[in-house]
Tab-separated table of C-alpha atoms in Angstrom:
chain	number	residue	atom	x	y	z
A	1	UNK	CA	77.069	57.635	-108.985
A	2	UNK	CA	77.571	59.001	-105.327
A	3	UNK	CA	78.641	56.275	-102.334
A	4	UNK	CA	77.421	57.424	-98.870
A	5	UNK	CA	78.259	55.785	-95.964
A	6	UNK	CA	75.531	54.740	-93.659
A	7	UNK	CA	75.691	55.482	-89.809
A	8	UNK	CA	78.811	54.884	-88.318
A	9	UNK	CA	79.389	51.334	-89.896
A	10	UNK	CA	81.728	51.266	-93.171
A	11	UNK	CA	78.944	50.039	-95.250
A	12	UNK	CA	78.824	52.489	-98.226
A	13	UNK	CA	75.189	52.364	-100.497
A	14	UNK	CA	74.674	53.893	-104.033
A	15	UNK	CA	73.110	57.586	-102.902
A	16	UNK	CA	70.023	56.262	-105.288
A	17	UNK	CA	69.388	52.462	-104.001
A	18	UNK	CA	66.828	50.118	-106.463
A	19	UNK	CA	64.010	49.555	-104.789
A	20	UNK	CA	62.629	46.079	-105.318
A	21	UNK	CA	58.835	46.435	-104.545
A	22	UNK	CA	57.129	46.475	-107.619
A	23	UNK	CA	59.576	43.690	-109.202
A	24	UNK	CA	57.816	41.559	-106.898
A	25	UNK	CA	54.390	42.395	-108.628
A	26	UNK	CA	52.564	42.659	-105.110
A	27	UNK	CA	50.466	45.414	-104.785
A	28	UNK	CA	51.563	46.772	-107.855
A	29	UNK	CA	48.804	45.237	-110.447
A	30	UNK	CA	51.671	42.589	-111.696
A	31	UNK	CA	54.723	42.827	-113.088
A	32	UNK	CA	57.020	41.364	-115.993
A	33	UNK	CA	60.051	39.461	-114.163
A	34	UNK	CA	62.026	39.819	-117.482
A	35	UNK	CA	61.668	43.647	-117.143
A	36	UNK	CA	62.586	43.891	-113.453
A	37	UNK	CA	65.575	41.764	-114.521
A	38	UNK	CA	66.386	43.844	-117.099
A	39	UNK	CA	65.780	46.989	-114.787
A	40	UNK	CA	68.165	45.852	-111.888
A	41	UNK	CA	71.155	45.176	-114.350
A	42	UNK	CA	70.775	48.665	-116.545
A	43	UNK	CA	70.451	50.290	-112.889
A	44	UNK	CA	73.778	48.477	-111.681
A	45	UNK	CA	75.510	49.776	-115.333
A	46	UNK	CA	74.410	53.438	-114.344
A	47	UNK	CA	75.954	52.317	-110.972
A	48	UNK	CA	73.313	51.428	-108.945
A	49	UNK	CA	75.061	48.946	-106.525
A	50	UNK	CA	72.313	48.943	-104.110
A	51	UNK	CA	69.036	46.733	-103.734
A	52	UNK	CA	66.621	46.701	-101.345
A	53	UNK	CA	64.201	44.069	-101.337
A	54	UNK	CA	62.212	42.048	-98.814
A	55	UNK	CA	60.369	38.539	-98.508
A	56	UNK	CA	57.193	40.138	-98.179
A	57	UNK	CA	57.183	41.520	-101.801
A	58	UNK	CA	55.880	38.841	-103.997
A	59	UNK	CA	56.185	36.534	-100.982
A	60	UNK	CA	59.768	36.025	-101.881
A	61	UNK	CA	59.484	36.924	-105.607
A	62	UNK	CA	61.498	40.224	-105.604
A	63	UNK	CA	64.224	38.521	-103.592
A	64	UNK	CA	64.400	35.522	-106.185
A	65	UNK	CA	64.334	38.332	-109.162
A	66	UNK	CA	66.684	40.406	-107.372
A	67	UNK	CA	69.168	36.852	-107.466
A	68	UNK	CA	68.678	35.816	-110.706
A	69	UNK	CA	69.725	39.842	-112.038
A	70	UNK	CA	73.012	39.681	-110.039
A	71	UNK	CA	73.709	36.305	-111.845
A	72	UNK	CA	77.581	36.544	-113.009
A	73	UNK	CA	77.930	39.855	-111.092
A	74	UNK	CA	81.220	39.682	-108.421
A	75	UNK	CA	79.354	39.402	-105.181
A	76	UNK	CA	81.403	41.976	-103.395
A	77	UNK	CA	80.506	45.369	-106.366
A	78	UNK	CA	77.030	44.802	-105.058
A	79	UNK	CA	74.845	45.701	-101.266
A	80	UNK	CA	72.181	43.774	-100.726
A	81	UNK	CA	69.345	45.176	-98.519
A	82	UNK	CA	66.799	43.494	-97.128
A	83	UNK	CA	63.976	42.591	-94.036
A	84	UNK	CA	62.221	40.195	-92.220
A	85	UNK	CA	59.323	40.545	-90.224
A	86	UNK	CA	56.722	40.189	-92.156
A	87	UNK	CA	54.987	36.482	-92.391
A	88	UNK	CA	51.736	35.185	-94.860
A	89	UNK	CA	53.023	31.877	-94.051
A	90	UNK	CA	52.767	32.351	-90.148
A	91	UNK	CA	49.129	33.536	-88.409
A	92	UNK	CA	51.539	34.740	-84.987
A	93	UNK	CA	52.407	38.282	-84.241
A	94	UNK	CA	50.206	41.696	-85.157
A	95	UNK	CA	47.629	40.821	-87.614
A	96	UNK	CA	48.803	43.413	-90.313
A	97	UNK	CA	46.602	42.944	-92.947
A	98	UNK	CA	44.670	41.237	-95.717
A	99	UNK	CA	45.822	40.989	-99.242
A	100	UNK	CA	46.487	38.815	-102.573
A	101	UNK	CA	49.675	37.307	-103.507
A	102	UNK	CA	50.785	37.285	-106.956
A	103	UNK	CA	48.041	34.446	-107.836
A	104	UNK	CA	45.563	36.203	-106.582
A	105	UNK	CA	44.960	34.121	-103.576
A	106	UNK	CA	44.028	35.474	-100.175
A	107	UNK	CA	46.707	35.511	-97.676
A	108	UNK	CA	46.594	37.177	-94.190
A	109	UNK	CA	50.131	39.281	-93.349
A	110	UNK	CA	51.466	39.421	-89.561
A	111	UNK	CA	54.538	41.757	-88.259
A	112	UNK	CA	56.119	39.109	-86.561
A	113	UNK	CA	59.809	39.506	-85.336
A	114	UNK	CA	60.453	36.463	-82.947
A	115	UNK	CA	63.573	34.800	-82.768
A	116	UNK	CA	63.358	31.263	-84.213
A	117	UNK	CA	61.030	33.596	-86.864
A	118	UNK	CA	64.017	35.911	-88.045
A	119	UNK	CA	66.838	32.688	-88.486
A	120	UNK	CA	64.061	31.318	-91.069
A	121	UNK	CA	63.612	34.237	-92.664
A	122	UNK	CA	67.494	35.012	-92.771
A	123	UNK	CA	68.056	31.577	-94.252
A	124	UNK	CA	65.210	31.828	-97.023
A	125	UNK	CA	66.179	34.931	-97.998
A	126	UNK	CA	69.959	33.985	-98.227
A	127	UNK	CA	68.629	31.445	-100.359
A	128	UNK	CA	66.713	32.963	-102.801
A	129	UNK	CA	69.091	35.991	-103.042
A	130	UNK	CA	71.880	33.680	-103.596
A	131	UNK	CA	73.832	34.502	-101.365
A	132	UNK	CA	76.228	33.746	-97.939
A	133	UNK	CA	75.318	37.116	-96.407
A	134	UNK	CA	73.093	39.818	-96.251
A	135	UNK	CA	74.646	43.688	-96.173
A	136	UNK	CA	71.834	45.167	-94.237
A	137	UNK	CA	68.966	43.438	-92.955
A	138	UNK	CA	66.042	45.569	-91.469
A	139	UNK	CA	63.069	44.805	-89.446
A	140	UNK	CA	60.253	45.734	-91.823
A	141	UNK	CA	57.779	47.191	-89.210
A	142	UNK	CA	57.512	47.123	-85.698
A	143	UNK	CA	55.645	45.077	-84.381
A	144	UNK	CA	53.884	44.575	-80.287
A	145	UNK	CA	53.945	40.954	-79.567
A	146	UNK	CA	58.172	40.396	-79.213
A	147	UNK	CA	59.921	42.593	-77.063
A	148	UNK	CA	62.432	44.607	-79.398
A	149	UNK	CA	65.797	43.457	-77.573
A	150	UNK	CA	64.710	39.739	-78.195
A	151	UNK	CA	64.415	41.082	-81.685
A	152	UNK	CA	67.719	42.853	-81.881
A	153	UNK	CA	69.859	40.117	-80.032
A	154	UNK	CA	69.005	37.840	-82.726
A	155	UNK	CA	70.125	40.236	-85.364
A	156	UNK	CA	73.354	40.647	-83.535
A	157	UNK	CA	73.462	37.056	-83.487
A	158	UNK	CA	73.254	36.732	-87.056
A	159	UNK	CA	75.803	39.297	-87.629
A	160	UNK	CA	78.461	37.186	-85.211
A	161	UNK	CA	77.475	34.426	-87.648
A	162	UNK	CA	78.673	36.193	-90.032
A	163	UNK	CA	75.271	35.999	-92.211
A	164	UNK	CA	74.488	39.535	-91.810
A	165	UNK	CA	76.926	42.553	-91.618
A	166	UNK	CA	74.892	45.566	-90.438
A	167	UNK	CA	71.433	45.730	-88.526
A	168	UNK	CA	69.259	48.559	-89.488
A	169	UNK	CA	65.343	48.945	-89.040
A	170	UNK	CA	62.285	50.322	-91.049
A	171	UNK	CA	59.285	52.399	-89.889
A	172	UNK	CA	60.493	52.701	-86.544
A	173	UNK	CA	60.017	55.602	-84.056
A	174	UNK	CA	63.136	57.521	-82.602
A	175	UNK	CA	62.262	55.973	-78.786
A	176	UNK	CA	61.948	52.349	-80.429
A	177	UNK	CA	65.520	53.162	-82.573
A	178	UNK	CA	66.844	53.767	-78.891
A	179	UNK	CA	65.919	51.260	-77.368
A	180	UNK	CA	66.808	48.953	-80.651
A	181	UNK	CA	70.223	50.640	-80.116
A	182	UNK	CA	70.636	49.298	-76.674
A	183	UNK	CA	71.454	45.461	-78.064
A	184	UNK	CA	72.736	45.914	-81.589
A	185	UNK	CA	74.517	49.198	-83.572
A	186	UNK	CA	71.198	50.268	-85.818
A	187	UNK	CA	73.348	52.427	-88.499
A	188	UNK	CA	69.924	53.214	-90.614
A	189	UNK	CA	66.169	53.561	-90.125
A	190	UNK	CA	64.278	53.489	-93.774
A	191	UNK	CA	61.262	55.143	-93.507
A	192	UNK	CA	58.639	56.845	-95.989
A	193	UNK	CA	60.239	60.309	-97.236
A	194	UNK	CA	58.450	63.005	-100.253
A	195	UNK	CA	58.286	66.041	-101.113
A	196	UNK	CA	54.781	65.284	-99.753
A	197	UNK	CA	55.430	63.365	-96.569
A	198	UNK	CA	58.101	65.334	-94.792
A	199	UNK	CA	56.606	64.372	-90.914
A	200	UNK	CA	60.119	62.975	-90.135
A	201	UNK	CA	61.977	66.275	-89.955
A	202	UNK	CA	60.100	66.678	-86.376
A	203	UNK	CA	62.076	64.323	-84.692
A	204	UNK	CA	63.841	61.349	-86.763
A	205	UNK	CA	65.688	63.724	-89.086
A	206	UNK	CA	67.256	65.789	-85.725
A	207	UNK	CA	68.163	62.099	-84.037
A	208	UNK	CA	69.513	60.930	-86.655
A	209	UNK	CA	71.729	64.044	-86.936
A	210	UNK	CA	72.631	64.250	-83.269
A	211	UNK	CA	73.411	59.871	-83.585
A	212	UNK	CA	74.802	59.648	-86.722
A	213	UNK	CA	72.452	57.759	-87.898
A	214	UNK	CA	71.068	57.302	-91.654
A	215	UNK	CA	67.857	57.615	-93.319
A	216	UNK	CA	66.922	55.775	-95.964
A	217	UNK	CA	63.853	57.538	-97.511
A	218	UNK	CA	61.487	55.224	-99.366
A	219	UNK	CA	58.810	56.036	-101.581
A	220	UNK	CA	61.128	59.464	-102.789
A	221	UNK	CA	58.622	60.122	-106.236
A	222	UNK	CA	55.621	59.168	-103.370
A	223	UNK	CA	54.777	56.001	-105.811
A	224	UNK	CA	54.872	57.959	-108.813
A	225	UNK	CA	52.761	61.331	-107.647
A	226	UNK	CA	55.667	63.386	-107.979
A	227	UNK	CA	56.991	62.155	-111.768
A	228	UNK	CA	54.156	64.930	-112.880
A	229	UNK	CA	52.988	61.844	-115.616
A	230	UNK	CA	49.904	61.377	-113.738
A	231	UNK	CA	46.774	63.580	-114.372
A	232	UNK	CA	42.869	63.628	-113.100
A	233	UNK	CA	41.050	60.766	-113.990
A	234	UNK	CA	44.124	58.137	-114.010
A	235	UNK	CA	42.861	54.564	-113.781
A	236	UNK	CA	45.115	51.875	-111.758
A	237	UNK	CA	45.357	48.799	-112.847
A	238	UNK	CA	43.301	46.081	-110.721
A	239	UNK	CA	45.424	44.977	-107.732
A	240	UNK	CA	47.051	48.345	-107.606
A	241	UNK	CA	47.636	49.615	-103.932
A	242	UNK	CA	47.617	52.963	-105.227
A	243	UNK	CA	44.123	53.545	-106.179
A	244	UNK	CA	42.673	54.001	-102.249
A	245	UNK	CA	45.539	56.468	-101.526
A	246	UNK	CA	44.165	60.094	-100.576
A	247	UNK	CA	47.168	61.259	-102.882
A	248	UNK	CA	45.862	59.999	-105.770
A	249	UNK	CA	42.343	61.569	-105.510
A	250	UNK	CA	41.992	64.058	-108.567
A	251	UNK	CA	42.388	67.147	-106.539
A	252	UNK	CA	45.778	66.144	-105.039
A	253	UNK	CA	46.692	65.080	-108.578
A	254	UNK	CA	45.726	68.833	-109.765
A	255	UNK	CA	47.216	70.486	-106.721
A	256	UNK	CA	50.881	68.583	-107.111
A	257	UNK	CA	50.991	69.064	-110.631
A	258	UNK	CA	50.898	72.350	-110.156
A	259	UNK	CA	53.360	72.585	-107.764
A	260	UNK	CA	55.630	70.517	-110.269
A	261	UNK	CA	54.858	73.446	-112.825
A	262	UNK	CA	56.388	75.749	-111.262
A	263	UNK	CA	60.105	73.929	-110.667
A	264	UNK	CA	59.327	72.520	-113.771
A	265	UNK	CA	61.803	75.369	-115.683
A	266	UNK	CA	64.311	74.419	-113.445
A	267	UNK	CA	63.864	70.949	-114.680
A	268	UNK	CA	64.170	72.372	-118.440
A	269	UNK	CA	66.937	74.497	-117.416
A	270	UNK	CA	69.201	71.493	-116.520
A	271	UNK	CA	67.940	69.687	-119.548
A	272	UNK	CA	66.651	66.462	-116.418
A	273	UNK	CA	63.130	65.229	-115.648
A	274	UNK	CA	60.848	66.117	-112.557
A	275	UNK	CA	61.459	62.559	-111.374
A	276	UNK	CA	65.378	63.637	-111.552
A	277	UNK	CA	64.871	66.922	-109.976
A	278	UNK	CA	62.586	65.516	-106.876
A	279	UNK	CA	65.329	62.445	-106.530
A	280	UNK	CA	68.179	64.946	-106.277
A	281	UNK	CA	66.176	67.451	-103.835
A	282	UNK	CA	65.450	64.252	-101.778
A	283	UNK	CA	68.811	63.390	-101.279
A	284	UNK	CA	70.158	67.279	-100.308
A	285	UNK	CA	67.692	66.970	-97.579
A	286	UNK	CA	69.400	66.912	-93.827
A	287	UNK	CA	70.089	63.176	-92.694
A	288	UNK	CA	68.494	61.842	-96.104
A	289	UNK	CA	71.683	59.570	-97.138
A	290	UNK	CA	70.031	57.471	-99.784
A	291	UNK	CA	66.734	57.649	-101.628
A	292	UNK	CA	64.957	54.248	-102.820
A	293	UNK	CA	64.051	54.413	-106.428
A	294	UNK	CA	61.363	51.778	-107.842
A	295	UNK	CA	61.423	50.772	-111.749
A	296	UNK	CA	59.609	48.339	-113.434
A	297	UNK	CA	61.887	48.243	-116.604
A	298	UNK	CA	65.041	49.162	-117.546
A	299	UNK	CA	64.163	52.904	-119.323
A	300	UNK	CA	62.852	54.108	-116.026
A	301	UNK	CA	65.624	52.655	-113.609
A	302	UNK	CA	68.337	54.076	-115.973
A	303	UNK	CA	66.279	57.530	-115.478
A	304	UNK	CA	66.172	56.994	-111.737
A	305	UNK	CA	70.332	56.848	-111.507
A	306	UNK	CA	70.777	59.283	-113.731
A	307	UNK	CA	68.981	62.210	-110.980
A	308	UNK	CA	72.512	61.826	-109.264
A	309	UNK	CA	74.024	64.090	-112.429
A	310	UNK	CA	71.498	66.845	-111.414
A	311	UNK	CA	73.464	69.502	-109.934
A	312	UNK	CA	71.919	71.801	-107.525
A	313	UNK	CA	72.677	74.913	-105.682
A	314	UNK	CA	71.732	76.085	-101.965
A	315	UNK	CA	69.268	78.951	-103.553
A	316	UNK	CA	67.937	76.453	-105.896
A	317	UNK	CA	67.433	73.726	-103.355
A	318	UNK	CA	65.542	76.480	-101.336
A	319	UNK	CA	63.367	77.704	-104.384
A	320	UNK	CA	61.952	74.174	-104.611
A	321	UNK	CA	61.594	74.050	-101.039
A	322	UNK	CA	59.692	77.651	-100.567
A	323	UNK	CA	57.297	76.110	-103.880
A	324	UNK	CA	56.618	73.216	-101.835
A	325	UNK	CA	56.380	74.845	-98.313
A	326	UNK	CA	52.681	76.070	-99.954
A	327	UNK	CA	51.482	72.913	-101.446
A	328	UNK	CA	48.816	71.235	-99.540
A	329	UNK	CA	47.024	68.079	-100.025
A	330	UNK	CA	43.729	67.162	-99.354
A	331	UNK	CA	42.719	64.040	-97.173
């Protein structure tokens, strides 16, 4: 496994990061906690130190699975990542939207980042991660109703407490990561990165550059699309957030698969999967210092760390690129 640092702060993440959102079952059509168990320890023996999670996932589920894997595991080989933010148990804030939790009852979610909001959230999620401190803790989305340096203060609060070690943020804008930056050092911004959702490299990806600032790039394999396992026709489970996503409309499935035929021998070449080819490109992108990898069992999170063995050149990096570069989706 690769290390990066992130920003300017001496935290160091795994270059692929587990990413906890479908262990929490929400929004995924369910999910086996045994199997996201099992897939959060096999990741950590590939050497996967890093998890991000949030409260929001499973309405504390994933943070509670993402505890009860790092059971017996020394406390200081492991970064945990996580947010707050985002509230079904609070109607305050920006109405965000309507949903299920994992019972299938109706909840209403709010961004809400107020002060007294974000020391609850720090303390339940310190609780159900098991743990005296958080490595990274992230606003999950911004959000209108609190102004952002009542926000921030609090995180630099926690972090005098010594609960939290680094503030980062998530989804946020380069003029709301300034103005973040004005009351707490934001080392990271995780935001949605793909070979199919590249709109950062306008303006985040030369900020971050200029600040030394890292991205975390969510959603790498864009929630499976880019594995090249999923053909015209494919039926989502019910409860899956996937099936109302332009991306997955039959044409966009025909059009990226065959994009991914033609890198495809490259894959072959290096004896790796598309999955391990599109992880590796992610991470050789400018600014990209760590790529969030989802499994829902132990096979495919092994397959997810192992992408950081794919080796790949500057003329091969730009071969997949110029394939991409004429790839276009429908909406």
């Amino acid at each position: 496994m690769e290390y990066r640092k992130i920003g300017n702060s001496d935290l160091e993440l795994s270059a692929i990061t587990f990413g906890a959102w479908a262990a929490g079952g929400w929004m995924w059509g369910s999910t086996d906690r045994n199997d996201a168990i099992k897939a959060i320890q096999a990741s950590y023996d590939e050497g996967v130190t890093s998890i991000d999670t949030a409260p929001i996932y499973g309405q504390g589920d994933s943070e509670s699975i993402v505890g009860d894997a790092l059971k017996g595991i020394s406390r200081d080989k492991v970064q945990l990542v996580t947010k707050y933010g985002m509230r079904w148990d609070l109607a305050k804030g920006d109405f965000a939207m309507k949903s299920k939790d994992n019972s299938g009852k109706d909840i209403d979610v709010y961004k809400y980042a107020g002060k007294e909001s974000i020391i609850k959230e720090c303390e339940d999620s310190l609780r159900r991660l098991k743990t005296d401190y958080i490595d990274l803790y992230q606003i999950h989305w911004p959000e209108s109703t609190t102004p952002i340096g009542e926000t921030m203060e609090t995180v630099a609060q926690l972090i005098k407490e010594g609960k939290v070690r680094y503030a980062g943020v998530c989804n946020y804008s380069v003029d709301q990561m300034k103005e973040g930056d004005r009351y707490v050092n934001l080392i990271s911004n995780q935001v949605p990165y793909s070979m199919v959702k590249r709109e950062i490299e306008k303006e985040l990806v030369p900020y971050a550059l200029e600040n030394n600032k890292s991205i975390l790039a969510y959603s790498p394999l864009e929630r499976g699309l880019l594995t090249g396992k999923m053909k015209p026709g494919h039926q989502f489970a019910e409860g899956d957030h996937r099936a109302g996503l332009y991306y997955f409309k039959d044409e966009n499935l025909r059009r990226t698969n065959a994009f991914l035929s033609t890198i495809a021998p490259l894959a072959a070449d290096k004896n790796v999967s598309l999955s391990q080819l599109v992880l590796r490109w992610t991470i050789e992108q400018p600014a990209i210092t760590i790529a969030l990898a989802g499994a829902r069992n132990a096979q495919q999170s092994v397959q997810n760390a192992k992408a950081i063995q794919v080796q790949l050149t500057k003329a091969e990096i730009d071969l997949i690129t110029n394939e991409l570069n004429k790839l276009e989706l429908v909406k």
